Amino acid sequence: MANVELPSLSPVRVLQSGTEELTTRDRIVEVAARLFHQHGYHATTMRQIADGVGIKAASLYNHFAGKQELLYTISYDTMCEMLASVQKALAGVHEPDEQLRAFVRAHTTYCIVERYRARVADELRDLYPENLLEVVAMRDRYEAVLRGILAALDASSGGAVGDVTLVANAIGTMASQVATWYRDDGRLGPDEIAGLYAELALGAALAGVTQTKARPHRR
Amino acid sequence: MANVELPSLSPVRVLQSGTEELTTRDRIVEVAARLFHQHGYHATTMRQIADGVGIKAASLYNHFAGKQELLYTISYDTMCEMLASVQKALAGVHEPDEQLRAFVRAHTTYCIVERYRARVADELRDLYPENLLEVVAMRDRYEAVLRGILAALDASSGGAVGDVTLVANAIGTMASQVATWYRDDGRLGPDEIAGLYAELALGAALAGVTQTKARPHRR
DNA sequence: CCTACCGATCGGTAGG
DNA sequence: CCTACCGATCGGTAGG
């Protein structure tokens, strides 16, 4: 097995982005993320990761204390990147509906472009309890941003959203799962999908008003 | 470790439902589904499954040829049950919007009530190629039902849905993921969530019209 | 359905 | 970053 293709961005990589000179440590993270995504954490061996990087398994332990630290690094860094990504997208946007569009666009785009690490970070099952705690804490901050937007949208629309927490969960999981069906050779590119998902999310969030306008509820 | 709690229904179990007398084979499937869900396929050992049932690991091989056959059985049977569940829910429903509601309600309810097996069946990663083929074929039939409903809704609404495939993927993944945040001790029960999800799905599917009505697109 | 067992492979270490 | 190696555990089998 040779190398990884996708460059992608880490806190470090962002600063020196553009070039292709990755440190061994960063290359380990890339390969591990792709393999964890493809086969799962337990089905991926340290030997496979080492193979992908082009070193021996024992050498991995010069960069990470073990397999779990590798998973934690990927998950935690990815959650931080996702949070930074939506915060950047929200800068200067004040209308709740435009905030929701911006959030969903940024989130969806990240989940497509960085689909390997994003899906690994979404899989909390294999994290040790102490690591899980930290990743979940970061994820909670992320979800709180979405809930805040939906609460503002609810207020500005006369309660159209309804159950803010449920709608946040629905929209969040919908966008996170985009990588399960996205194909590089598909009809639509990441930007197109992200734009469409933003409209779907707004439609779902405001389903209460639009539905009752179109026809009264029965139930 | 003792037994499993949840009864749940398999093609066999459905016929004799109501009682608690499960065959050893069915109890193995239940325990395996719960453990595969909780820890993942590779992190679950045959010894853990045997422990949960109350037998020794070697005895499992009197019921299944191996671990993979167990996974395949769970995945395939679950896909069949899901398909049967929505087909039943759609019987006699002819209006596209009501069909979408019925589909999403049935799918969401199944994904909550049978959340262990549903999530295992949604994880295709660990299936051997020949098994994957059969499970994916069944899943495609399932998704085709949803696409058919959305195509009808699109036609009856003057093209409001737009990209039927994308919307089907979005709604399908959203509903499938409900088990990631559902809690037994949460505010909302399965039926309430399923009802709300049906409205969210309809709002998302018709986002095109409602959005353009409310305010013209800019992009 | 059990006891007894096996070859393979894993994560990780020693020591350079 | 490497070679050499180890204890633990896994899925599965033999034979009753």
Short mmCIF file of C-alpha atoms (C1' of nucleotides) in Angstrom, two decimals:
data_model
loop_
_atom_site.label_atom_id
_atom_site.label_comp_id
_atom_site.label_asym_id
_atom_site.label_seq_id
_atom_site.Cartn_x
_atom_site.Cartn_y
_atom_site.Cartn_z
CA MET A 1 0.00 0.00 0.00
CA ALA A 2 1.29 3.44 -0.86
CA ASN A 3 0.16 6.83 0.42
CA VAL A 4 -3.02 8.80 1.02
CA GLU A 5 -4.40 11.19 -1.53
CA LEU A 6 -6.56 13.75 0.23
CA PRO A 7 -4.63 16.63 1.81
CA SER A 8 -7.29 18.03 4.20
CA LEU A 9 -6.55 20.44 7.00
CA SER A 10 -5.51 20.09 10.62
CA PRO A 11 -4.82 22.88 13.10
CA VAL A 12 -1.20 22.64 12.02
CA ARG A 13 -1.89 21.98 8.38
CA VAL A 14 -4.05 25.08 8.13
CA LEU A 15 -1.13 27.34 8.88
CA GLN A 16 1.11 25.79 6.26
CA SER A 17 -1.65 24.84 3.85
CA GLY A 18 -1.05 24.92 0.13
CA THR A 19 2.15 22.92 0.28
CA GLU A 20 2.24 19.12 0.34
CA GLU A 21 4.99 18.74 2.94
CA LEU A 22 3.24 16.89 5.74
CA THR A 23 5.02 15.76 8.85
CA THR A 24 5.09 12.03 9.52
CA ARG A 25 2.72 12.58 12.37
CA ASP A 26 0.18 14.29 10.11
CA ARG A 27 0.50 11.57 7.52
CA ILE A 28 -0.16 8.95 10.18
CA VAL A 29 -3.33 10.81 11.14
CA GLU A 30 -4.48 10.97 7.52
CA VAL A 31 -3.92 7.30 6.87
CA ALA A 32 -5.48 6.28 10.16
CA ALA A 33 -8.57 8.41 9.54
CA ARG A 34 -9.08 6.87 6.13
CA LEU A 35 -8.65 3.32 7.44
CA PHE A 36 -10.79 3.88 10.55
CA HIS A 37 -13.47 5.24 8.24
CA GLN A 38 -13.19 2.38 5.78
CA HIS A 39 -12.85 -0.62 8.09
CA GLY A 40 -13.65 0.74 11.52
CA TYR A 41 -11.38 1.24 14.50
CA HIS A 42 -11.12 -2.36 15.65
CA ALA A 43 -10.77 -3.81 12.17
CA THR A 44 -7.86 -1.50 11.43
CA THR A 45 -4.45 -2.72 12.57
CA MET A 46 -1.43 -0.68 13.50
CA ARG A 47 0.40 -2.61 10.79
CA GLN A 48 -2.05 -1.41 8.13
CA ILE A 49 -1.63 2.18 9.24
CA ALA A 50 2.14 1.83 9.22
CA ASP A 51 1.97 0.27 5.74
CA GLY A 52 -0.06 3.19 4.44
CA VAL A 53 2.49 5.66 5.77
CA GLY A 54 5.44 3.60 4.60
CA ILE A 55 7.01 2.78 7.96
CA LYS A 56 6.98 -0.17 10.37
CA ALA A 57 4.32 -0.61 13.02
CA ALA A 58 6.70 -0.12 15.92
CA SER A 59 7.64 3.30 14.58
CA LEU A 60 4.11 4.57 15.05
CA TYR A 61 4.76 4.57 18.79
CA ASN A 62 7.27 7.34 18.40
CA HIS A 63 4.38 9.62 17.43
CA PHE A 64 1.43 8.25 19.40
CA ALA A 65 1.24 6.38 22.69
CA GLY A 66 -1.09 3.87 21.08
CA LYS A 67 -4.03 3.19 18.82
CA GLN A 68 -6.53 4.86 21.12
CA GLU A 69 -4.56 8.10 21.25
CA LEU A 70 -4.64 8.10 17.46
CA LEU A 71 -8.43 7.79 17.46
CA TYR A 72 -8.78 10.47 20.10
CA THR A 73 -6.55 12.88 18.19
CA ILE A 74 -8.57 12.43 15.01
CA SER A 75 -11.91 12.79 16.78
CA TYR A 76 -11.03 15.74 18.95
CA ASP A 77 -9.18 17.74 16.30
CA THR A 78 -12.00 17.15 13.86
CA MET A 79 -14.63 18.39 16.28
CA CYS A 80 -12.53 21.51 16.83
CA GLU A 81 -12.19 22.06 13.11
CA MET A 82 -15.92 21.67 12.57
CA LEU A 83 -16.68 24.18 15.28
CA ALA A 84 -14.18 26.65 13.83
CA SER A 85 -15.62 26.11 10.37
CA VAL A 86 -19.19 27.03 11.29
CA GLN A 87 -18.10 29.91 13.49
CA LYS A 88 -16.26 31.36 10.54
CA ALA A 89 -19.27 30.84 8.30
CA LEU A 90 -21.54 32.61 10.78
CA ALA A 91 -19.36 35.70 11.12
CA GLY A 92 -21.38 38.76 10.17
CA VAL A 93 -24.59 36.83 9.54
CA HIS A 94 -27.41 38.05 11.77
CA GLU A 95 -30.74 36.92 10.32
CA PRO A 96 -31.76 33.56 11.81
CA ASP A 97 -32.75 32.03 8.46
CA GLU A 98 -29.46 33.07 6.90
CA GLN A 99 -27.62 31.78 9.95
CA LEU A 100 -29.28 28.40 9.53
CA ARG A 101 -28.35 28.34 5.85
CA ALA A 102 -24.76 29.27 6.67
CA PHE A 103 -24.49 26.67 9.41
CA VAL A 104 -25.89 23.84 7.32
CA ARG A 105 -23.83 24.84 4.29
CA ALA A 106 -20.61 24.90 6.30
CA HIS A 107 -21.39 21.69 8.16
CA THR A 108 -22.43 19.81 5.04
CA THR A 109 -19.42 20.99 3.10
CA TYR A 110 -17.07 19.90 5.86
CA CYS A 111 -18.76 16.50 6.13
CA ILE A 112 -18.19 15.96 2.41
CA VAL A 113 -14.73 17.40 1.93
CA GLU A 114 -13.36 15.92 5.14
CA ARG A 115 -15.58 12.89 5.04
CA TYR A 116 -13.07 10.40 6.42
CA ARG A 117 -12.24 12.22 9.62
CA ALA A 118 -15.77 13.58 9.96
CA ARG A 119 -17.23 10.10 10.03
CA VAL A 120 -14.59 8.85 12.43
CA ALA A 121 -15.37 11.73 14.78
CA ASP A 122 -19.08 10.92 14.53
CA GLU A 123 -18.42 7.39 15.78
CA LEU A 124 -17.98 7.81 19.51
CA ARG A 125 -18.31 4.14 20.31
CA ASP A 126 -14.64 3.26 20.33
CA LEU A 127 -13.36 6.13 22.47
CA TYR A 128 -12.20 5.36 25.98
CA PRO A 129 -14.42 7.02 28.62
CA GLU A 130 -11.99 9.81 29.47
CA ASN A 131 -11.49 10.63 25.78
CA LEU A 132 -15.18 10.32 25.03
CA LEU A 133 -15.90 12.95 27.65
CA GLU A 134 -13.75 15.53 25.91
CA VAL A 135 -15.00 14.82 22.42
CA VAL A 136 -18.62 14.91 23.56
CA ALA A 137 -18.01 18.20 25.34
CA MET A 138 -16.77 19.71 22.08
CA ARG A 139 -19.68 18.22 20.16
CA ASP A 140 -22.11 19.68 22.66
CA ARG A 141 -20.68 23.14 22.02
CA TYR A 142 -21.19 22.54 18.34
CA GLU A 143 -24.79 21.43 18.72
CA ALA A 144 -25.49 24.35 21.05
CA VAL A 145 -24.66 26.70 18.18
CA LEU A 146 -27.28 25.02 16.01
CA ARG A 147 -29.85 25.05 18.80
CA GLY A 148 -29.19 28.74 19.35
CA ILE A 149 -29.86 29.49 15.70
CA LEU A 150 -33.05 27.46 15.72
CA ALA A 151 -34.23 29.15 18.90
CA ALA A 152 -33.73 32.53 17.27
CA LEU A 153 -35.54 31.32 14.16
CA ASP A 154 -38.35 30.05 16.33
CA ALA A 155 -38.67 33.40 18.07
CA SER A 156 -38.55 35.42 14.85
CA SER A 157 -41.16 33.21 13.17
CA GLY A 158 -43.72 33.08 15.95
CA GLY A 159 -42.91 29.57 17.12
CA ALA A 160 -42.73 27.93 13.72
CA VAL A 161 -39.86 25.63 14.66
CA GLY A 162 -41.57 24.12 17.67
CA ASP A 163 -39.31 21.58 19.30
CA VAL A 164 -35.89 23.20 18.89
CA THR A 165 -33.94 20.27 20.29
CA LEU A 166 -35.64 17.69 18.10
CA VAL A 167 -35.23 19.81 14.97
CA ALA A 168 -31.58 20.42 15.80
CA ASN A 169 -31.01 16.69 16.13
CA ALA A 170 -32.84 16.00 12.89
CA ILE A 171 -30.97 18.62 10.87
CA GLY A 172 -27.63 17.81 12.46
CA THR A 173 -27.82 14.09 11.77
CA MET A 174 -29.14 14.64 8.27
CA ALA A 175 -26.17 16.80 7.34
CA SER A 176 -23.64 14.59 9.10
CA GLN A 177 -24.80 11.58 7.10
CA VAL A 178 -24.28 13.20 3.72
CA ALA A 179 -20.99 11.33 3.38
CA THR A 180 -22.79 7.98 3.39
CA TRP A 181 -24.23 8.61 -0.07
CA TYR A 182 -21.91 11.25 -1.55
CA ARG A 183 -19.84 10.03 -4.48
CA ASP A 184 -16.92 11.87 -6.01
CA ASP A 185 -18.20 11.02 -9.48
CA GLY A 186 -21.82 11.87 -8.65
CA ARG A 187 -24.03 14.45 -10.35
CA LEU A 188 -23.63 17.07 -7.67
CA GLY A 189 -20.54 18.66 -6.17
CA PRO A 190 -20.07 19.52 -2.50
CA ASP A 191 -21.16 23.15 -2.92
CA GLU A 192 -24.35 22.23 -4.76
CA ILE A 193 -25.27 19.61 -2.19
CA ALA A 194 -24.50 21.98 0.68
CA GLY A 195 -26.74 24.63 -0.88
CA LEU A 196 -29.61 22.23 -1.38
CA TYR A 197 -29.22 20.83 2.14
CA ALA A 198 -29.42 24.36 3.53
CA GLU A 199 -32.80 24.81 1.87
CA LEU A 200 -34.00 21.40 3.02
CA ALA A 201 -33.01 22.26 6.56
CA LEU A 202 -34.86 25.57 6.44
CA GLY A 203 -37.90 23.83 4.99
CA ALA A 204 -37.79 21.25 7.77
CA ALA A 205 -37.28 23.87 10.48
CA LEU A 206 -40.25 25.90 9.26
CA ALA A 207 -42.40 22.88 8.43
CA GLY A 208 -44.80 23.86 11.20
CA VAL A 209 -45.96 27.13 9.61
CA THR A 210 -45.80 26.11 5.97
CA GLN A 211 -47.70 22.91 6.70
CA THR A 212 -50.43 24.53 8.73
CA LYS A 213 -50.72 27.24 6.10
CA ALA A 214 -51.13 24.69 3.34
CA ARG A 215 -53.53 22.49 5.27
CA PRO A 216 -54.52 22.19 8.92
CA HIS A 217 -52.99 19.40 10.99
CA ARG A 218 -55.02 16.33 11.70
CA ARG A 219 -53.72 14.49 14.76
CA MET B 1 -24.07 -11.46 31.99
CA ALA B 2 -27.64 -12.68 31.90
CA ASN B 3 -30.21 -12.29 29.16
CA VAL B 4 -31.57 -9.70 26.76
CA GLU B 5 -34.60 -7.63 27.57
CA LEU B 6 -36.12 -6.38 24.33
CA PRO B 7 -38.37 -8.89 22.57
CA SER B 8 -38.54 -7.35 19.06
CA LEU B 9 -39.84 -9.17 16.04
CA SER B 10 -38.28 -11.44 13.40
CA PRO B 11 -40.07 -13.15 10.51
CA VAL B 12 -40.52 -16.09 12.82
CA ARG B 13 -41.15 -14.11 15.95
CA VAL B 14 -43.92 -12.16 14.27
CA LEU B 15 -46.04 -15.27 13.84
CA GLN B 16 -45.70 -16.29 17.47
CA SER B 17 -45.49 -12.78 18.90
CA GLY B 18 -46.93 -11.97 22.27
CA THR B 19 -45.29 -14.86 24.04
CA GLU B 20 -41.75 -14.77 25.43
CA GLU B 21 -40.67 -18.26 24.35
CA LEU B 22 -37.82 -17.55 21.96
CA THR B 23 -35.77 -20.27 20.35
CA THR B 24 -32.09 -20.34 21.17
CA ARG B 25 -31.37 -19.22 17.65
CA ASP B 26 -33.58 -16.15 18.04
CA ARG B 27 -32.03 -15.33 21.38
CA ILE B 28 -28.58 -15.50 19.82
CA VAL B 29 -29.73 -13.04 17.15
CA GLU B 30 -31.09 -10.66 19.77
CA VAL B 31 -27.97 -10.70 21.89
CA ALA B 32 -25.69 -10.39 18.88
CA ALA B 33 -27.66 -7.44 17.50
CA ARG B 34 -27.44 -5.62 20.80
CA LEU B 35 -23.70 -6.26 21.13
CA PHE B 36 -22.92 -5.44 17.50
CA HIS B 37 -24.81 -2.21 18.00
CA GLN B 38 -23.08 -1.38 21.25
CA HIS B 39 -19.49 -2.33 20.52
CA GLY B 40 -19.41 -2.93 16.78
CA TYR B 41 -18.97 -6.17 14.87
CA HIS B 42 -15.23 -6.60 15.31
CA ALA B 43 -15.19 -5.55 18.94
CA THR B 44 -17.83 -8.13 19.79
CA THR B 45 -16.55 -11.62 20.48
CA MET B 46 -18.35 -14.90 20.05
CA ARG B 47 -17.69 -15.49 23.74
CA GLN B 48 -19.55 -12.31 24.68
CA ILE B 49 -22.53 -13.36 22.58
CA ALA B 50 -22.51 -16.82 24.10
CA ASP B 51 -22.30 -15.29 27.58
CA GLY B 52 -25.34 -13.11 26.88
CA VAL B 53 -27.35 -16.14 25.78
CA GLY B 54 -26.10 -18.31 28.62
CA ILE B 55 -24.24 -20.95 26.59
CA LYS B 56 -20.61 -21.61 25.62
CA ALA B 57 -19.03 -20.08 22.53
CA ALA B 58 -18.62 -23.39 20.73
CA SER B 59 -22.37 -24.00 20.96
CA LEU B 60 -23.07 -20.97 18.81
CA TYR B 61 -21.76 -22.93 15.85
CA ASN B 62 -24.70 -25.33 16.08
CA HIS B 63 -26.92 -22.41 15.03
CA PHE B 64 -24.70 -20.32 12.77
CA ALA B 65 -21.76 -21.21 10.57
CA GLY B 66 -19.82 -18.31 12.02
CA LYS B 67 -19.79 -14.70 13.14
CA GLN B 68 -20.31 -13.34 9.64
CA GLU B 69 -23.43 -15.42 9.06
CA LEU B 70 -24.81 -13.96 12.26
CA LEU B 71 -24.21 -10.44 11.01
CA TYR B 72 -25.70 -11.24 7.64
CA THR B 73 -28.81 -12.77 9.20
CA ILE B 74 -29.40 -9.70 11.34
CA SER B 75 -28.81 -7.28 8.48
CA TYR B 76 -30.85 -9.08 5.85
CA ASP B 77 -33.81 -9.96 8.07
CA THR B 78 -33.93 -6.41 9.36
CA MET B 79 -34.00 -4.93 5.87
CA CYS B 80 -36.86 -7.29 5.01
CA GLU B 81 -38.75 -6.29 8.13
CA MET B 82 -38.27 -2.60 7.37
CA LEU B 83 -39.57 -3.05 3.85
CA ALA B 84 -42.58 -5.01 5.10
CA SER B 85 -43.21 -2.38 7.74
CA VAL B 86 -43.45 0.54 5.30
CA GLN B 87 -45.43 -1.47 2.76
CA LYS B 88 -47.99 -2.19 5.42
CA ALA B 89 -48.08 1.47 6.45
CA LEU B 90 -48.64 2.54 2.84
CA ALA B 91 -51.56 0.19 2.21
CA GLY B 92 -54.58 2.21 1.17
CA VAL B 93 -52.76 5.55 1.26
CA HIS B 94 -52.87 7.26 -2.12
CA GLU B 95 -52.08 10.96 -1.68
CA PRO B 96 -48.33 11.58 -2.10
CA ASP B 97 -48.08 13.83 0.95
CA GLU B 98 -49.87 11.28 3.11
CA GLN B 99 -47.69 8.56 1.67
CA LEU B 100 -44.58 10.47 2.66
CA ARG B 101 -45.96 10.95 6.15
CA ALA B 102 -46.79 7.25 6.42
CA PHE B 103 -43.39 6.18 5.12
CA VAL B 104 -41.43 8.43 7.45
CA ARG B 105 -43.62 7.56 10.42
CA ALA B 106 -43.19 3.84 9.85
CA HIS B 107 -39.48 4.08 9.15
CA THR B 108 -38.79 6.32 12.13
CA THR B 109 -40.83 4.16 14.46
CA TYR B 110 -39.00 1.04 13.34
CA CYS B 111 -35.61 2.74 13.75
CA ILE B 112 -36.50 3.61 17.33
CA VAL B 113 -38.29 0.48 18.50
CA GLU B 114 -35.87 -1.89 16.77
CA ARG B 115 -32.92 0.42 17.14
CA TYR B 116 -30.29 -2.25 17.81
CA ARG B 117 -30.88 -4.32 14.72
CA ALA B 118 -31.74 -1.25 12.63
CA ARG B 119 -28.39 0.31 13.31
CA VAL B 120 -26.54 -2.93 12.68
CA ALA B 121 -28.31 -3.26 9.32
CA ASP B 122 -27.35 0.32 8.49
CA GLU B 123 -23.67 -0.50 8.97
CA LEU B 124 -22.75 -2.32 5.77
CA ARG B 125 -19.01 -2.05 6.31
CA ASP B 126 -18.48 -5.42 7.95
CA LEU B 127 -20.46 -7.58 5.53
CA TYR B 128 -18.55 -9.90 3.22
CA PRO B 129 -18.96 -8.92 -0.45
CA GLU B 130 -21.45 -11.67 -1.30
CA ASN B 131 -23.58 -10.82 1.73
CA LEU B 132 -23.25 -7.10 1.13
CA LEU B 133 -24.70 -7.57 -2.33
CA GLU B 134 -27.90 -9.10 -1.02
CA VAL B 135 -28.41 -6.61 1.78
CA VAL B 136 -27.78 -3.68 -0.54
CA ALA B 137 -30.26 -5.11 -3.06
CA MET B 138 -32.93 -5.16 -0.37
CA ARG B 139 -32.01 -1.67 0.77
CA ASP B 140 -32.27 -0.42 -2.80
CA ARG B 141 -35.83 -1.73 -3.02
CA TYR B 142 -36.57 0.12 0.19
CA GLU B 143 -35.13 3.38 -1.04
CA ALA B 144 -36.93 2.99 -4.35
CA VAL B 145 -40.22 3.14 -2.45
CA LEU B 146 -39.24 6.46 -0.94
CA ARG B 147 -38.04 7.83 -4.27
CA GLY B 148 -41.33 6.77 -5.85
CA ILE B 149 -43.31 8.67 -3.25
CA LEU B 150 -41.16 11.76 -3.68
CA ALA B 151 -41.48 11.58 -7.47
CA ALA B 152 -45.26 11.49 -7.11
CA LEU B 153 -45.11 14.39 -4.67
CA ASP B 154 -42.93 16.28 -7.09
CA ALA B 155 -45.38 15.71 -9.92
CA SER B 156 -48.43 16.64 -7.86
CA SER B 157 -46.80 19.83 -6.57
CA GLY B 158 -45.49 21.19 -9.82
CA GLY B 159 -41.87 20.25 -9.25
CA ALA B 160 -41.61 21.44 -5.67
CA VAL B 161 -39.33 18.59 -4.58
CA GLY B 162 -36.72 19.18 -7.22
CA ASP B 163 -33.92 16.65 -6.88
CA VAL B 164 -35.84 13.52 -5.86
CA THR B 165 -32.75 11.39 -5.28
CA LEU B 166 -31.04 13.94 -3.08
CA VAL B 167 -34.17 14.58 -1.04
CA ALA B 168 -34.73 10.83 -0.64
CA ASN B 169 -31.20 10.43 0.64
CA ALA B 170 -31.59 13.37 3.01
CA ILE B 171 -34.90 12.19 4.47
CA GLY B 172 -33.83 8.56 4.63
CA THR B 173 -30.61 9.24 6.49
CA MET B 174 -32.30 11.71 8.82
CA ALA B 175 -34.88 9.16 9.92
CA SER B 176 -32.37 6.31 10.14
CA GLN B 177 -30.23 8.32 12.53
CA VAL B 178 -32.98 8.99 15.02
CA ALA B 179 -31.65 6.16 17.19
CA THR B 180 -28.39 8.06 17.75
CA TRP B 181 -30.12 10.61 19.95
CA TYR B 182 -33.29 8.82 21.09
CA ARG B 183 -33.40 8.04 24.80
CA ASP B 184 -35.89 5.78 26.50
CA ASP B 185 -36.25 8.30 29.31
CA GLY B 186 -36.46 11.30 26.98
CA ARG B 187 -39.27 13.81 26.71
CA LEU B 188 -40.79 12.28 23.58
CA GLY B 189 -41.94 8.76 22.83
CA PRO B 190 -41.45 6.90 19.54
CA ASP B 191 -44.88 7.84 18.16
CA GLU B 192 -44.46 11.53 18.92
CA ILE B 193 -41.02 11.63 17.35
CA ALA B 194 -42.23 9.71 14.32
CA GLY B 195 -45.09 12.16 13.85
CA LEU B 196 -42.81 15.18 14.12
CA TYR B 197 -40.26 13.62 11.77
CA ALA B 198 -43.01 13.06 9.20
CA GLU B 199 -43.79 16.78 9.24
CA LEU B 200 -40.10 17.72 9.07
CA ALA B 201 -39.68 15.43 6.08
CA LEU B 202 -42.65 16.97 4.30
CA GLY B 203 -41.34 20.44 5.06
CA ALA B 204 -37.94 19.51 3.66
CA ALA B 205 -39.42 17.85 0.58
CA LEU B 206 -41.50 20.91 -0.20
CA ALA B 207 -38.84 23.42 0.83
CA GLY B 208 -38.59 24.58 -2.76
CA VAL B 209 -42.10 26.01 -3.01
CA THR B 210 -42.48 27.27 0.52
CA GLN B 211 -39.11 28.97 0.37
CA THR B 212 -39.70 30.66 -2.97
CA LYS B 213 -43.12 31.70 -1.79
CA ALA B 214 -41.73 33.28 1.34
CA ARG B 215 -38.83 34.97 -0.39
CA PRO B 216 -37.10 34.56 -3.74
CA HIS B 217 -33.86 32.59 -3.90
CA ARG B 218 -30.63 34.46 -4.08
CA ARG B 219 -27.90 32.28 -5.61
"C1'" DC C 1 -24.59 -28.16 24.24
"C1'" DC C 2 -19.97 -29.16 26.46
"C1'" DT C 3 -14.55 -29.47 27.37
"C1'" DA C 4 -10.32 -28.95 25.37
"C1'" DC C 5 -7.63 -27.01 22.21
"C1'" DC C 6 -5.19 -24.58 18.13
"C1'" DG C 7 -3.23 -21.52 14.60
"C1'" DA C 8 -3.31 -16.78 13.54
"C1'" DT C 9 -3.00 -12.25 14.60
"C1'" DC C 10 -3.26 -8.43 17.39
"C1'" DG C 11 -1.35 -4.13 20.24
"C1'" DG C 12 2.52 -3.11 22.24
"C1'" DT C 13 7.64 -3.46 24.14
"C1'" DA C 14 12.83 -4.03 24.28
"C1'" DG C 15 16.77 -2.41 22.72
"C1'" DG C 16 19.26 -0.43 19.63
"C1'" DC D 1 12.89 4.45 12.51
"C1'" DC D 2 14.24 -0.61 12.62
"C1'" DT D 3 14.43 -5.96 13.91
"C1'" DA D 4 12.90 -9.19 16.96
"C1'" DC D 5 9.74 -10.66 19.95
"C1'" DC D 6 5.80 -11.56 23.46
"C1'" DG D 7 1.53 -12.30 26.06
"C1'" DA D 8 -3.24 -12.14 25.21
"C1'" DT D 9 -7.09 -13.12 22.75
"C1'" DC D 10 -9.58 -14.17 18.88
"C1'" DG D 11 -12.70 -17.25 15.55
"C1'" DG D 12 -13.23 -21.65 14.86
"C1'" DT D 13 -12.63 -27.05 15.20
"C1'" DA D 14 -12.47 -31.88 17.18
"C1'" DG D 15 -14.84 -35.09 19.36
"C1'" DG D 16 -17.98 -36.41 22.21
#
